[in-house]
PDB file of C-alpha atoms and ligand atoms in Angstrom:
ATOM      1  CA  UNK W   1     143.367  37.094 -80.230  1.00 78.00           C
ATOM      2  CA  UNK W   2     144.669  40.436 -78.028  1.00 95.00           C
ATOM      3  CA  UNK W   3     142.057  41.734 -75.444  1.00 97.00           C
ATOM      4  CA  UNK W   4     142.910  45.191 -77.107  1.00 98.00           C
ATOM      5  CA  UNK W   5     142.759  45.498 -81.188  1.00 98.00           C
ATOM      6  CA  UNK W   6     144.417  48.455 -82.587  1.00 98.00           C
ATOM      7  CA  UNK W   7     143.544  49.142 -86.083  1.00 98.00           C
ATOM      8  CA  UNK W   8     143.830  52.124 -87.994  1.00 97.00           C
ATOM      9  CA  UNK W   9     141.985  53.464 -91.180  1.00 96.00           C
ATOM     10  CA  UNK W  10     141.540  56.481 -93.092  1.00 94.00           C
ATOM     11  CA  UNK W  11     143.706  58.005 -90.145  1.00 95.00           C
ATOM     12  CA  UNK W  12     141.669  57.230 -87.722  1.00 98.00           C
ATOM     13  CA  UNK W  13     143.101  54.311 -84.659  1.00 98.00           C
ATOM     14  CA  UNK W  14     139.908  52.150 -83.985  1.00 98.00           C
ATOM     15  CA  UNK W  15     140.543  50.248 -80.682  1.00 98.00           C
ATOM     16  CA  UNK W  16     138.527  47.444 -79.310  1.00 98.00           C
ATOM     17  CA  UNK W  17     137.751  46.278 -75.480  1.00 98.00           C
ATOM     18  CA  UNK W  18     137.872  42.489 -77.174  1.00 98.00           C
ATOM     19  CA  UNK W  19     136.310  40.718 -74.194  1.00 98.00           C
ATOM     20  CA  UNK W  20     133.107  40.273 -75.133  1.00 98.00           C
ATOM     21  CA  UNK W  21     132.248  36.778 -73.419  1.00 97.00           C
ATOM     22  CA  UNK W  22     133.119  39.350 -69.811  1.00 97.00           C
ATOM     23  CA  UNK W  23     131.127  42.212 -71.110  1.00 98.00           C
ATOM     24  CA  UNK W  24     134.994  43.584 -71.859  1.00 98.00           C
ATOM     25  CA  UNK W  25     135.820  44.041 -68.564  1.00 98.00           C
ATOM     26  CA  UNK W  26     138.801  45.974 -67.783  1.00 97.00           C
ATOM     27  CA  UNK W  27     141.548  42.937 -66.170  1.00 95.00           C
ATOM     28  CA  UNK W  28     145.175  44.614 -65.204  1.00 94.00           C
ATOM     29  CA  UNK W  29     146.389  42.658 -68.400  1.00 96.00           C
ATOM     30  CA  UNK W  30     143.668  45.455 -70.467  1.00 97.00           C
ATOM     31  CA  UNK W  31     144.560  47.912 -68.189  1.00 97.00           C
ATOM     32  CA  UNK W  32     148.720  48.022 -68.620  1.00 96.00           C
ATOM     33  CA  UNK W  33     147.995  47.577 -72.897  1.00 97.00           C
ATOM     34  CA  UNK W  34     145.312  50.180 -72.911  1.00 98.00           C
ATOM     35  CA  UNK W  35     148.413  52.636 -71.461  1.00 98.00           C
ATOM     36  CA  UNK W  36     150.970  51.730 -73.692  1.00 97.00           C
ATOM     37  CA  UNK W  37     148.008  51.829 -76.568  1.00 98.00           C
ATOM     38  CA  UNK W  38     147.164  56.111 -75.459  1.00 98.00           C
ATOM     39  CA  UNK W  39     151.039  56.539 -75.357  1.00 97.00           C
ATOM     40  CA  UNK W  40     151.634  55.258 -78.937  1.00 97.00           C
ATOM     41  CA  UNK W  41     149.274  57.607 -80.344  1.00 96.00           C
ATOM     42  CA  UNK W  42     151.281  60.831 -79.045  1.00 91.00           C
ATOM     43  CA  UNK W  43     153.742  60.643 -82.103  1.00 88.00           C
ATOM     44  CA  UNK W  44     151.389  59.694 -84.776  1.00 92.00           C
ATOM     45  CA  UNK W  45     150.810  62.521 -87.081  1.00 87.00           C
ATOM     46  CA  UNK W  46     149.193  60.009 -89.551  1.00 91.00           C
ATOM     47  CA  UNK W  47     146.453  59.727 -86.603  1.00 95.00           C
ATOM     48  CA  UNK W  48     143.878  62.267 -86.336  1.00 95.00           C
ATOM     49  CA  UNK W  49     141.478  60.843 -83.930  1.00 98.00           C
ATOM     50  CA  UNK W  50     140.621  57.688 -81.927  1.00 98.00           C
ATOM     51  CA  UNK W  51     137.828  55.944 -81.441  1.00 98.00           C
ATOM     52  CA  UNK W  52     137.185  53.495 -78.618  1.00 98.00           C
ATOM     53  CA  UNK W  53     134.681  50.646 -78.353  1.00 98.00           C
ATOM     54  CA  UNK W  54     133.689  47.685 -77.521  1.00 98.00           C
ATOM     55  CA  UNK W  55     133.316  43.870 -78.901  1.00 98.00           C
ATOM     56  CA  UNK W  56     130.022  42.080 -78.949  1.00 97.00           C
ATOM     57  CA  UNK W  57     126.400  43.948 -77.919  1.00 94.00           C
ATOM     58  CA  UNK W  58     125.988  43.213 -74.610  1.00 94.00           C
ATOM     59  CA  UNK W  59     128.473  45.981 -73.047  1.00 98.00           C
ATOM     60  CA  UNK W  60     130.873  49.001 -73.895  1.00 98.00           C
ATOM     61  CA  UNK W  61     132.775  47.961 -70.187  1.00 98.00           C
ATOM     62  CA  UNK W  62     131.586  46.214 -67.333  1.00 98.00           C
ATOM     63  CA  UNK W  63     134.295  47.996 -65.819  1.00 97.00           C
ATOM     64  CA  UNK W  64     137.125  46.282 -63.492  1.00 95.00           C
ATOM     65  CA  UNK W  65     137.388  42.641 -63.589  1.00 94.00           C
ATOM     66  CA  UNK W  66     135.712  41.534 -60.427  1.00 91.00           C
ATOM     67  CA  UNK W  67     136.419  37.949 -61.035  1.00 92.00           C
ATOM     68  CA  UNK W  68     140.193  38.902 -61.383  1.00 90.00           C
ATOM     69  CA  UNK W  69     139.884  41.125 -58.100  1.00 85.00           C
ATOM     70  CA  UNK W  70     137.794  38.387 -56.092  1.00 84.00           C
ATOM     71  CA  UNK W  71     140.662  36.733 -54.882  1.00 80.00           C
ATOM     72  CA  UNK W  72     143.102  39.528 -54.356  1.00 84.00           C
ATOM     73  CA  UNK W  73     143.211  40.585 -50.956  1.00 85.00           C
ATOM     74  CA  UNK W  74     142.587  44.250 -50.057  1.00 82.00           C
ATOM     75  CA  UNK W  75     146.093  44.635 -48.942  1.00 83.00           C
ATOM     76  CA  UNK W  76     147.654  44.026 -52.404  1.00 83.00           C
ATOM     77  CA  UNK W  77     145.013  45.372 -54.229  1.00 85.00           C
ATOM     78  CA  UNK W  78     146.823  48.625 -55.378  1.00 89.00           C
ATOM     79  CA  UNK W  79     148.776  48.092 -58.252  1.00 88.00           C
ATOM     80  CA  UNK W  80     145.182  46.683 -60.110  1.00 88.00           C
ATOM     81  CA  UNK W  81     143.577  49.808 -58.741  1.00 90.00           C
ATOM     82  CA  UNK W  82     146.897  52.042 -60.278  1.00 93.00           C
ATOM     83  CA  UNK W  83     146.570  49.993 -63.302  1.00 94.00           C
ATOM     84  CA  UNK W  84     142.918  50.747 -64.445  1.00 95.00           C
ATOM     85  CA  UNK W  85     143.370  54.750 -63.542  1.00 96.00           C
ATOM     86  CA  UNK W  86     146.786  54.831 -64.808  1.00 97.00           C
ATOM     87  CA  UNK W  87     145.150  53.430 -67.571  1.00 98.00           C
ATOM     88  CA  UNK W  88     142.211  55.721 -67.707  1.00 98.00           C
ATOM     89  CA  UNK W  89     144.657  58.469 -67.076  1.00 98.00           C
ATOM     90  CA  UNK W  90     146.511  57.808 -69.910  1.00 98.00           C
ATOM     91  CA  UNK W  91     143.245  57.876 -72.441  1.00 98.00           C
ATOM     92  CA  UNK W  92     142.381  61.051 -70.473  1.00 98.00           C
ATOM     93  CA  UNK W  93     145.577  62.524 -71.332  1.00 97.00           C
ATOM     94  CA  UNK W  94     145.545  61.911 -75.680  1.00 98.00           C
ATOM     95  CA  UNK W  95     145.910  64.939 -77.035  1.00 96.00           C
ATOM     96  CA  UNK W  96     143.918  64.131 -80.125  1.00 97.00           C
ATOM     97  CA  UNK W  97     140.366  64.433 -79.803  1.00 98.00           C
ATOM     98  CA  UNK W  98     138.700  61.054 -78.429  1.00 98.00           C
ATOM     99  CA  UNK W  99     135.493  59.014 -79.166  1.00 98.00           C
ATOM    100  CA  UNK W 100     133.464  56.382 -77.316  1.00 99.00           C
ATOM    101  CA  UNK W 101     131.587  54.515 -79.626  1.00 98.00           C
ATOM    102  CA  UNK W 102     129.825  53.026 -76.867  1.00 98.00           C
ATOM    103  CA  UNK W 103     128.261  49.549 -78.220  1.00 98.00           C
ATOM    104  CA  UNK W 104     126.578  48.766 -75.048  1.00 98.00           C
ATOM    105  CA  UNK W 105     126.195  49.549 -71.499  1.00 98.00           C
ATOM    106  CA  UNK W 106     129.145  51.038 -69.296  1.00 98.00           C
ATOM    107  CA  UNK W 107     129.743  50.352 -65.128  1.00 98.00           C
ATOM    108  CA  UNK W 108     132.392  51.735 -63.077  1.00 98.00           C
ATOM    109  CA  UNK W 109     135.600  51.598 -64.590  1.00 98.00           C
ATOM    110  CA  UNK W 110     133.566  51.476 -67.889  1.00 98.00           C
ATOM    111  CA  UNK W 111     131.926  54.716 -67.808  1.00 98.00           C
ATOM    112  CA  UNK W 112     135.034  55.822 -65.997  1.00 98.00           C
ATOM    113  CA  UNK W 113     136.948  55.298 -69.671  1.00 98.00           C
ATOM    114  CA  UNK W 114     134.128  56.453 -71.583  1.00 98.00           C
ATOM    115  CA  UNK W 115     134.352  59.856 -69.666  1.00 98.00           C
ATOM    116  CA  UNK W 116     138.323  60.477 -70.529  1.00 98.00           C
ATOM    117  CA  UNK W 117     136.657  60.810 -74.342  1.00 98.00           C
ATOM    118  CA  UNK W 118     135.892  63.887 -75.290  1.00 98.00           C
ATOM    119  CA  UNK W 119     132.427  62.557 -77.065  1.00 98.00           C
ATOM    120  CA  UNK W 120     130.041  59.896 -76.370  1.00 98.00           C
ATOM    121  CA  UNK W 121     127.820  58.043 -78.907  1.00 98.00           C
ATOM    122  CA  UNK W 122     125.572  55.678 -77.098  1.00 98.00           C
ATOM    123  CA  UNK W 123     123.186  52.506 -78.167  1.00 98.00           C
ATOM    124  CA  UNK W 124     119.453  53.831 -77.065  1.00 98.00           C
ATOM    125  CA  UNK W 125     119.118  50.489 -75.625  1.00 98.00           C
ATOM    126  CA  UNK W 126     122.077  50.857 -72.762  1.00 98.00           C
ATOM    127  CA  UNK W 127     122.333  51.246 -69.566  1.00 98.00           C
ATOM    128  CA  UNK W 128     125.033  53.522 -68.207  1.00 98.00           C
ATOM    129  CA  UNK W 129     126.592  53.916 -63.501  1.00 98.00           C
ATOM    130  CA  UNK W 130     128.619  54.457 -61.658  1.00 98.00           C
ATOM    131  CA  UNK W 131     127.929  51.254 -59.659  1.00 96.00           C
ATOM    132  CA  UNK W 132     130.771  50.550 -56.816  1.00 96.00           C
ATOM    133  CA  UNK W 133     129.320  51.708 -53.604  1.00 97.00           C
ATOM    134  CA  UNK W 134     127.039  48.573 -53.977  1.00 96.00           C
ATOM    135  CA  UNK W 135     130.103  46.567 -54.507  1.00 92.00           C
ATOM    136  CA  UNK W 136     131.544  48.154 -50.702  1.00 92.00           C
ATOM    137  CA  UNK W 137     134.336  50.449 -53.271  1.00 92.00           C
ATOM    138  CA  UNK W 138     133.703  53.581 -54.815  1.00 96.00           C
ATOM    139  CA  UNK W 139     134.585  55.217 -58.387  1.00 97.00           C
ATOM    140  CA  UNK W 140     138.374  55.077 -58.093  1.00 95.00           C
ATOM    141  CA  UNK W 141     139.429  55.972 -62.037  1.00 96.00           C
ATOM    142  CA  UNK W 142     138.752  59.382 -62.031  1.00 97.00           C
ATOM    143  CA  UNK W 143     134.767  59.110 -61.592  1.00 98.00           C
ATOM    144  CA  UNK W 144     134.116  61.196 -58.687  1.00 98.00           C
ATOM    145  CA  UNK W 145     135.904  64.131 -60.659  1.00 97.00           C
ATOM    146  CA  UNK W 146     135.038  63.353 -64.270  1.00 98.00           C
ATOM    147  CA  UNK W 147     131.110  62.869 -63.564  1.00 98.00           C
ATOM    148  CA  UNK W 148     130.620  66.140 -61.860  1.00 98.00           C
ATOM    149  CA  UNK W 149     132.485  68.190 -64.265  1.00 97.00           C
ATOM    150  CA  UNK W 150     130.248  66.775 -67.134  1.00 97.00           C
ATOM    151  CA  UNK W 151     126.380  66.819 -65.430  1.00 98.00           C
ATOM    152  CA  UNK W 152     127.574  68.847 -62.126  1.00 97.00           C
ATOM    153  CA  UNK W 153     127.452  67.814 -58.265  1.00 97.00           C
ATOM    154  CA  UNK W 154     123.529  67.068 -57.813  1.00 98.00           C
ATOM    155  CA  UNK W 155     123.486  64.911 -60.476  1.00 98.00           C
ATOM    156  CA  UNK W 156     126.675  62.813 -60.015  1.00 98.00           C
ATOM    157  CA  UNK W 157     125.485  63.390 -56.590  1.00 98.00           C
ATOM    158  CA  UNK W 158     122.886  61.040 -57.486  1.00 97.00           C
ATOM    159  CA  UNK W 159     124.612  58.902 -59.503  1.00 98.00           C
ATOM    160  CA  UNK W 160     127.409  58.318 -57.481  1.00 98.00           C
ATOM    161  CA  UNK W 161     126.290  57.684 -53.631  1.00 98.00           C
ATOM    162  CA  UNK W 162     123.122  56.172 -54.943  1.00 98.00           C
ATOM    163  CA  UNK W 163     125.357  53.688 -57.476  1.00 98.00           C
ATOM    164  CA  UNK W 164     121.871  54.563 -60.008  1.00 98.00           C
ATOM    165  CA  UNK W 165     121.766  52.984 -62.972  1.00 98.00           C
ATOM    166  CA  UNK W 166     120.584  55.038 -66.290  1.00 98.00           C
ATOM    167  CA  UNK W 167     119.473  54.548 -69.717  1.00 98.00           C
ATOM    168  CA  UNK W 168     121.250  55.988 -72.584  1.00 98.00           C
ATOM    169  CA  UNK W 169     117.968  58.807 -73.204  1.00 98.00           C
ATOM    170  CA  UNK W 170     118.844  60.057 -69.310  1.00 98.00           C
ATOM    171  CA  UNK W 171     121.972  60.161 -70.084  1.00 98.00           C
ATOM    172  CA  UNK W 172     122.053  62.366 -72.448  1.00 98.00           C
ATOM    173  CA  UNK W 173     119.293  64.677 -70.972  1.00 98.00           C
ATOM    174  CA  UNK W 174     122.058  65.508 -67.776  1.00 98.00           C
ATOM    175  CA  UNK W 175     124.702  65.722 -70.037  1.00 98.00           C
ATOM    176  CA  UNK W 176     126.410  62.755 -69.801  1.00 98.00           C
ATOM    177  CA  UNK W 177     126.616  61.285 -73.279  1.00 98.00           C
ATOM    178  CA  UNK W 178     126.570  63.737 -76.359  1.00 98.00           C
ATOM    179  CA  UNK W 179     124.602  61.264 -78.589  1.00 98.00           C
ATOM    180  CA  UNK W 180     121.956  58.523 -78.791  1.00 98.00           C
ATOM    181  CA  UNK W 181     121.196  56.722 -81.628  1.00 98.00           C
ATOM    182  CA  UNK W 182     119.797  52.989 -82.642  1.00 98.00           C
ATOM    183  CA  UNK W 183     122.154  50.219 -82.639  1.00 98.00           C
ATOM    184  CA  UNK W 184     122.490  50.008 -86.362  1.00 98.00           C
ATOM    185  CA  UNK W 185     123.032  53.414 -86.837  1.00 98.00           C
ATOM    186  CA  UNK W 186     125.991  53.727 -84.286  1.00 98.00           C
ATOM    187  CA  UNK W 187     129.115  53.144 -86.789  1.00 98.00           C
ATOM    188  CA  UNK W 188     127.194  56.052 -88.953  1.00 98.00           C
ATOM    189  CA  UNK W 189     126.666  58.616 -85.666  1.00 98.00           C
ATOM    190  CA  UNK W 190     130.940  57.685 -84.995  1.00 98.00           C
ATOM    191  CA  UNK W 191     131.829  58.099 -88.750  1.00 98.00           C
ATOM    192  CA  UNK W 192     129.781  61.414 -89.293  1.00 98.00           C
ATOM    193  CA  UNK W 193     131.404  62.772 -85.903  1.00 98.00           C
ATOM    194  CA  UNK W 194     135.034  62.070 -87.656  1.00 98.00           C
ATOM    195  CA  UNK W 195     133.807  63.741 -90.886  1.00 96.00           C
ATOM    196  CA  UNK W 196     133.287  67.057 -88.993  1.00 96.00           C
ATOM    197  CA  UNK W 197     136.618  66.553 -87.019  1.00 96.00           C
ATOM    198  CA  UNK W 198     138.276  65.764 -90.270  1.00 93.00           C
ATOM    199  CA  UNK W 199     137.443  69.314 -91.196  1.00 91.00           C
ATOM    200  CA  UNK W 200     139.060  70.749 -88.964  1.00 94.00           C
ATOM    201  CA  UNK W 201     142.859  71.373 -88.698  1.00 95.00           C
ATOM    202  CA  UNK W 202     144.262  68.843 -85.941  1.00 94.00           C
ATOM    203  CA  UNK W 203     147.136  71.310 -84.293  1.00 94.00           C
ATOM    204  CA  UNK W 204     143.811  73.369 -83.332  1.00 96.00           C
ATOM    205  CA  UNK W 205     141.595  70.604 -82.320  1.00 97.00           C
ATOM    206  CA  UNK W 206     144.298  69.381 -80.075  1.00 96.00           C
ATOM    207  CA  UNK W 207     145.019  72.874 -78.186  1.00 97.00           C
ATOM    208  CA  UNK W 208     141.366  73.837 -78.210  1.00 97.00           C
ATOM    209  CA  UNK W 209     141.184  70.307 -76.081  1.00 98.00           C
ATOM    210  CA  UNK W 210     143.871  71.544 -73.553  1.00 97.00           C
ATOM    211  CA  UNK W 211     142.682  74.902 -73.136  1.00 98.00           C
ATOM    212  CA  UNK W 212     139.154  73.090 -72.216  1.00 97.00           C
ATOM    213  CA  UNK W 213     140.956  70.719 -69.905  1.00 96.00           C
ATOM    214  CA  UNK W 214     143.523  72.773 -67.853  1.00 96.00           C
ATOM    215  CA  UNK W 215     141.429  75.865 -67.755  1.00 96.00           C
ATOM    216  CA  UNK W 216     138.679  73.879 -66.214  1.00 94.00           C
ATOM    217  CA  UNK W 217     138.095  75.093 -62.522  1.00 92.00           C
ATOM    218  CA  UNK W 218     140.646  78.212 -63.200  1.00 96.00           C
ATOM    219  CA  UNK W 219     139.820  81.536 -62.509  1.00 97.00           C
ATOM    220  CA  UNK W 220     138.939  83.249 -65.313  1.00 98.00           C
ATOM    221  CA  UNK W 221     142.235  85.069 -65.775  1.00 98.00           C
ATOM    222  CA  UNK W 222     144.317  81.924 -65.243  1.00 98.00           C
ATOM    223  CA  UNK W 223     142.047  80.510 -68.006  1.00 98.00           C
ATOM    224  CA  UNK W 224     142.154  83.014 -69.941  1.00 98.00           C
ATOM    225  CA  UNK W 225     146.217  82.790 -69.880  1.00 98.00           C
ATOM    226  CA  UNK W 226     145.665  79.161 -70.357  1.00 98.00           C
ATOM    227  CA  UNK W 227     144.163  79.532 -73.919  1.00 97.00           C
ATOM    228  CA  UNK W 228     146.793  82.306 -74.916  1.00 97.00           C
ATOM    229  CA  UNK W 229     149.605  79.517 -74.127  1.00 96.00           C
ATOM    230  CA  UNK W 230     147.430  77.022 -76.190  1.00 97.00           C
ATOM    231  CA  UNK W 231     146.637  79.537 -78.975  1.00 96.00           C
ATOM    232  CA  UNK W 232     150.090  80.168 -79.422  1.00 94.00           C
ATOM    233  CA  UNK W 233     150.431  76.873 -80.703  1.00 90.00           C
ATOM    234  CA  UNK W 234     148.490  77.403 -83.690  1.00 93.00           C
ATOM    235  CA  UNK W 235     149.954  81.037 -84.247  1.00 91.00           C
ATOM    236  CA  UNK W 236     153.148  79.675 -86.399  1.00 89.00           C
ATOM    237  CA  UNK W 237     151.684  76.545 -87.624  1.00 91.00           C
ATOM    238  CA  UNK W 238     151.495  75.557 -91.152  1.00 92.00           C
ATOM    239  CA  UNK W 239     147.980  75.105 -90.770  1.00 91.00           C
ATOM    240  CA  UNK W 240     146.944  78.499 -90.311  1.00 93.00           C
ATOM    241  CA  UNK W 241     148.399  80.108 -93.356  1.00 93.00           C
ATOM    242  CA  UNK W 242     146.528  76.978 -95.515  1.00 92.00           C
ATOM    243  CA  UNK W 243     143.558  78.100 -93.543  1.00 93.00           C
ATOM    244  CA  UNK W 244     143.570  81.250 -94.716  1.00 93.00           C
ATOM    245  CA  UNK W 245     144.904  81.069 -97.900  1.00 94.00           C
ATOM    246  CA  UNK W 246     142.032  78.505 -98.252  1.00 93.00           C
ATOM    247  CA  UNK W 247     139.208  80.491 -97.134  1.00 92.00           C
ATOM    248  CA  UNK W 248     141.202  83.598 -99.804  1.00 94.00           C
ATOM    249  CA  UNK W 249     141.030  81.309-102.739  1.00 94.00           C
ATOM    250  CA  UNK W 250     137.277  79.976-101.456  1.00 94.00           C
ATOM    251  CA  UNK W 251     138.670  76.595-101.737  1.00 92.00           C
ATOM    252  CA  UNK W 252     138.225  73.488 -98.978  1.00 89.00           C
ATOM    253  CA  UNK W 253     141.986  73.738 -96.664  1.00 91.00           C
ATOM    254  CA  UNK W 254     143.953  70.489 -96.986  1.00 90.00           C
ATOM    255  CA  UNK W 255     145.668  70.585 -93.203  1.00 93.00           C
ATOM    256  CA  UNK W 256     148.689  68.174 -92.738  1.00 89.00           C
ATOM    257  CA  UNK W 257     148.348  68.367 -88.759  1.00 88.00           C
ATOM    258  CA  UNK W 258     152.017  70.789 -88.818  1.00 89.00           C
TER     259      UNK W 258
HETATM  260  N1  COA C 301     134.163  41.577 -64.286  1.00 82.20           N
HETATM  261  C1  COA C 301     134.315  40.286 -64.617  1.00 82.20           C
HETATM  262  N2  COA C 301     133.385  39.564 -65.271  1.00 82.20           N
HETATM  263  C2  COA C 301     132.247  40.189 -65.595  1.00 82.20           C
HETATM  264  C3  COA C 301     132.007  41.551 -65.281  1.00 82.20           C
HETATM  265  C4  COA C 301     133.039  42.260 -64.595  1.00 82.20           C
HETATM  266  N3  COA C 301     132.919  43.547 -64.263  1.00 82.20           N
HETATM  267  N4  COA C 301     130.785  41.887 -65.734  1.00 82.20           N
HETATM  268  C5  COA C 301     130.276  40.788 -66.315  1.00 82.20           C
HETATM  269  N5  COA C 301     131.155  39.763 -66.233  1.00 82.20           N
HETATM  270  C6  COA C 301     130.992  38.399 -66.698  1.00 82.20           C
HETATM  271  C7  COA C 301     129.911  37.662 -65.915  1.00 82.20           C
HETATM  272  O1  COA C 301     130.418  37.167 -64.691  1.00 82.20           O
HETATM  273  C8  COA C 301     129.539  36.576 -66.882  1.00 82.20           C
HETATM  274  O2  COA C 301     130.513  35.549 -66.865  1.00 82.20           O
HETATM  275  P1  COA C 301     130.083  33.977 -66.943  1.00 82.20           P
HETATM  276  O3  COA C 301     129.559  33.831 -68.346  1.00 82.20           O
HETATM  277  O4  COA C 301     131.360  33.273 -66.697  1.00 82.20           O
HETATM  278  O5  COA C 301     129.027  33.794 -65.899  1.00 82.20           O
HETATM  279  C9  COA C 301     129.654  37.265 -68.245  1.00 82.20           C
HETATM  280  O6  COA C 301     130.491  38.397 -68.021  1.00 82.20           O
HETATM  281  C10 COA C 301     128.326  37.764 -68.748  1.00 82.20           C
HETATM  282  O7  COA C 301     127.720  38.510 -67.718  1.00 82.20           O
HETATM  283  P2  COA C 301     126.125  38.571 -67.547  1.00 82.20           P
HETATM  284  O8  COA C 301     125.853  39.303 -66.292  1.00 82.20           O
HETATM  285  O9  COA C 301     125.557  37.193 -67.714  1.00 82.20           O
HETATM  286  O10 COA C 301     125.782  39.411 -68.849  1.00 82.20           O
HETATM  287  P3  COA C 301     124.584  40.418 -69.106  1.00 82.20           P
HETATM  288  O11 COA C 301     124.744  40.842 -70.519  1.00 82.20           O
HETATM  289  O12 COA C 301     123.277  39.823 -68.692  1.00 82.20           O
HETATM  290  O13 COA C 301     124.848  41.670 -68.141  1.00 82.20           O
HETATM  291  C11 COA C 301     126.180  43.428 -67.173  1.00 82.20           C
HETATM  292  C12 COA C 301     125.967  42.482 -68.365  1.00 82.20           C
HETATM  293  C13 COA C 301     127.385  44.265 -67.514  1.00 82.20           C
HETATM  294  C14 COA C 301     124.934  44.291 -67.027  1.00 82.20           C
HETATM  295  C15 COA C 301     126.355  42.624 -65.882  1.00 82.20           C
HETATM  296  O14 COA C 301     127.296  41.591 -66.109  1.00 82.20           O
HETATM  297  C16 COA C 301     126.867  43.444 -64.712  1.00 82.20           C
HETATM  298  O15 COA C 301     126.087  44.128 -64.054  1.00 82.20           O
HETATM  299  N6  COA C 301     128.200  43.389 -64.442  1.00 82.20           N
HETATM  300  C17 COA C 301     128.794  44.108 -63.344  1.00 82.20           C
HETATM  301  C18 COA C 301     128.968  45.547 -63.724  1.00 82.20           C
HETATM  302  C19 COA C 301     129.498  46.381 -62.577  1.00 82.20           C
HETATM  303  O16 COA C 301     128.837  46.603 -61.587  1.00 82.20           O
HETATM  304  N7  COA C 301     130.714  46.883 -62.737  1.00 82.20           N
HETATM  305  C20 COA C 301     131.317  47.758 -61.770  1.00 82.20           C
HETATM  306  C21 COA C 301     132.716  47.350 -61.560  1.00 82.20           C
HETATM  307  S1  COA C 301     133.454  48.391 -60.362  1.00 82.20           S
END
């Protein structure tokens, strides 16, 4: 069985951490396939958004693979460290919008993933940190940057030097998660998110994503010339005129993503 399952339904790609028995920690094996998974999704106009989770109910990611790391020496531990934020990179940079249907607790690398999605749905019973400065590393997958940007510098402040642990509620009082919900309502939270997104026409999802990402930390005007570039996109697309000839005829628009 693959450490990685790709499935897709109703155009939607499911994928699934399937480690369960290591809490679906991230090995360089997981790492390299979870890259070439984001990359395959790029050309994929029968995909409209991806969901990421994780197998069994113990964790969402336990983040890197310490066992795997434990005998590496420091010297040669680069290309593992390249591999799980080249990986995380690469789910970062999907340009359709991303969920983490987070089954279970996230550390490090773990949260690090969940954080390249662009939503969160969280089990009320996990527990979510940024944990390596009490494993003598620190957040090297894009946590220092992605954790401030979402709950700001005091609070990742806290989170990060401190390596605190926090449950799910927490989390989504600072901002961290967008959702909280009981176990067995967690497919239903994911699925209800992706019948809003379905909605909405997936050329304009995607460049409303971009225009949030690269205009982050702009000044205004660059932002603002940021979201012209991305609007621009949706200007001559197919989309819009069966948006508004939709909304003419006062009839739901059928978008084909063109
Ligand atoms: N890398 C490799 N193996 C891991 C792992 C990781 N990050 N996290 C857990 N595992 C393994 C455990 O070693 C254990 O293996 P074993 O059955 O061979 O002993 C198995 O997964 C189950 O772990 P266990 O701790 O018994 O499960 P749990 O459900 O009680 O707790 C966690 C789960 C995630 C809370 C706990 O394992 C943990 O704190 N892991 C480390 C998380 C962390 O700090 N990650 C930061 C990485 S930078």
């Amino acid at each position: 069985m693959s450490d990685v399952l790709v499935e897709v339904h109703d155009r939607v790609a499911w994928v699934t951490l399937n480690r369960a028995d290591v809490r679906n920690a991230l090995s360089r094996a997981v790492n390299l396939r979870l890259q070439d998974v984001a990359a395959s999704f790029e050309h994929r106009e029968d995909i409209v958004a991806i969901v990421l989770t994780g197998a069994g109910d113990k964790a969402f990611c336990a983040g890197a693979d310490l066992k795997e790391r434990k005998g590496v020496p420091a010297s040669e531990t680069a290309p593992y460290l390249n591999a799980i934020a080249g990986a995380i990179e690469a789910w970062g940079a999907i340009r359709k919008p991303t969920i983490a249907m987070m089954n279970g607790s996230a550390y490090g690398g773990g949260l690090e993933l969940a954080m390249a999605n662009d939503f969160r749905v969280i089990v009320d019973d996990a527990v979510v940190g940024l944990t390596e400065v009490q494993l003598g590393i620190m957040p090297g997958a894009g946590g220092t940057q992605r954790l401030p940007r979402l709950v700001g510098e005091a609070r990742a402040k806290e989170l990060i030097l401190l390596g605190r642990r926090i449950g799910a509620a927490r989390a989504k009082e600072i901002g961290l998660v967008n959702e909280v919900v009981p176990r067995d309502q967690l497919r239903a939270a994911v699925d209800a998110l992706l019948a809003e997104l379905a909605l909405c026409a997936p050329l304009s999802v995607a460049a409303a994503k971009s225009a949030i990402e690269r205009g982050h930390g702009r000044r205004l005007d660059e932002g603002l010339a940021i979201e012209r570039e991305c609007y621009e996109v949706t200007l001559f697309s197919e989309d819009r005129n069966e948006g508004l000839a939709a909304f003419a005829a006062g009839r739901p628009p059928r978008y084909q993503g063109r």
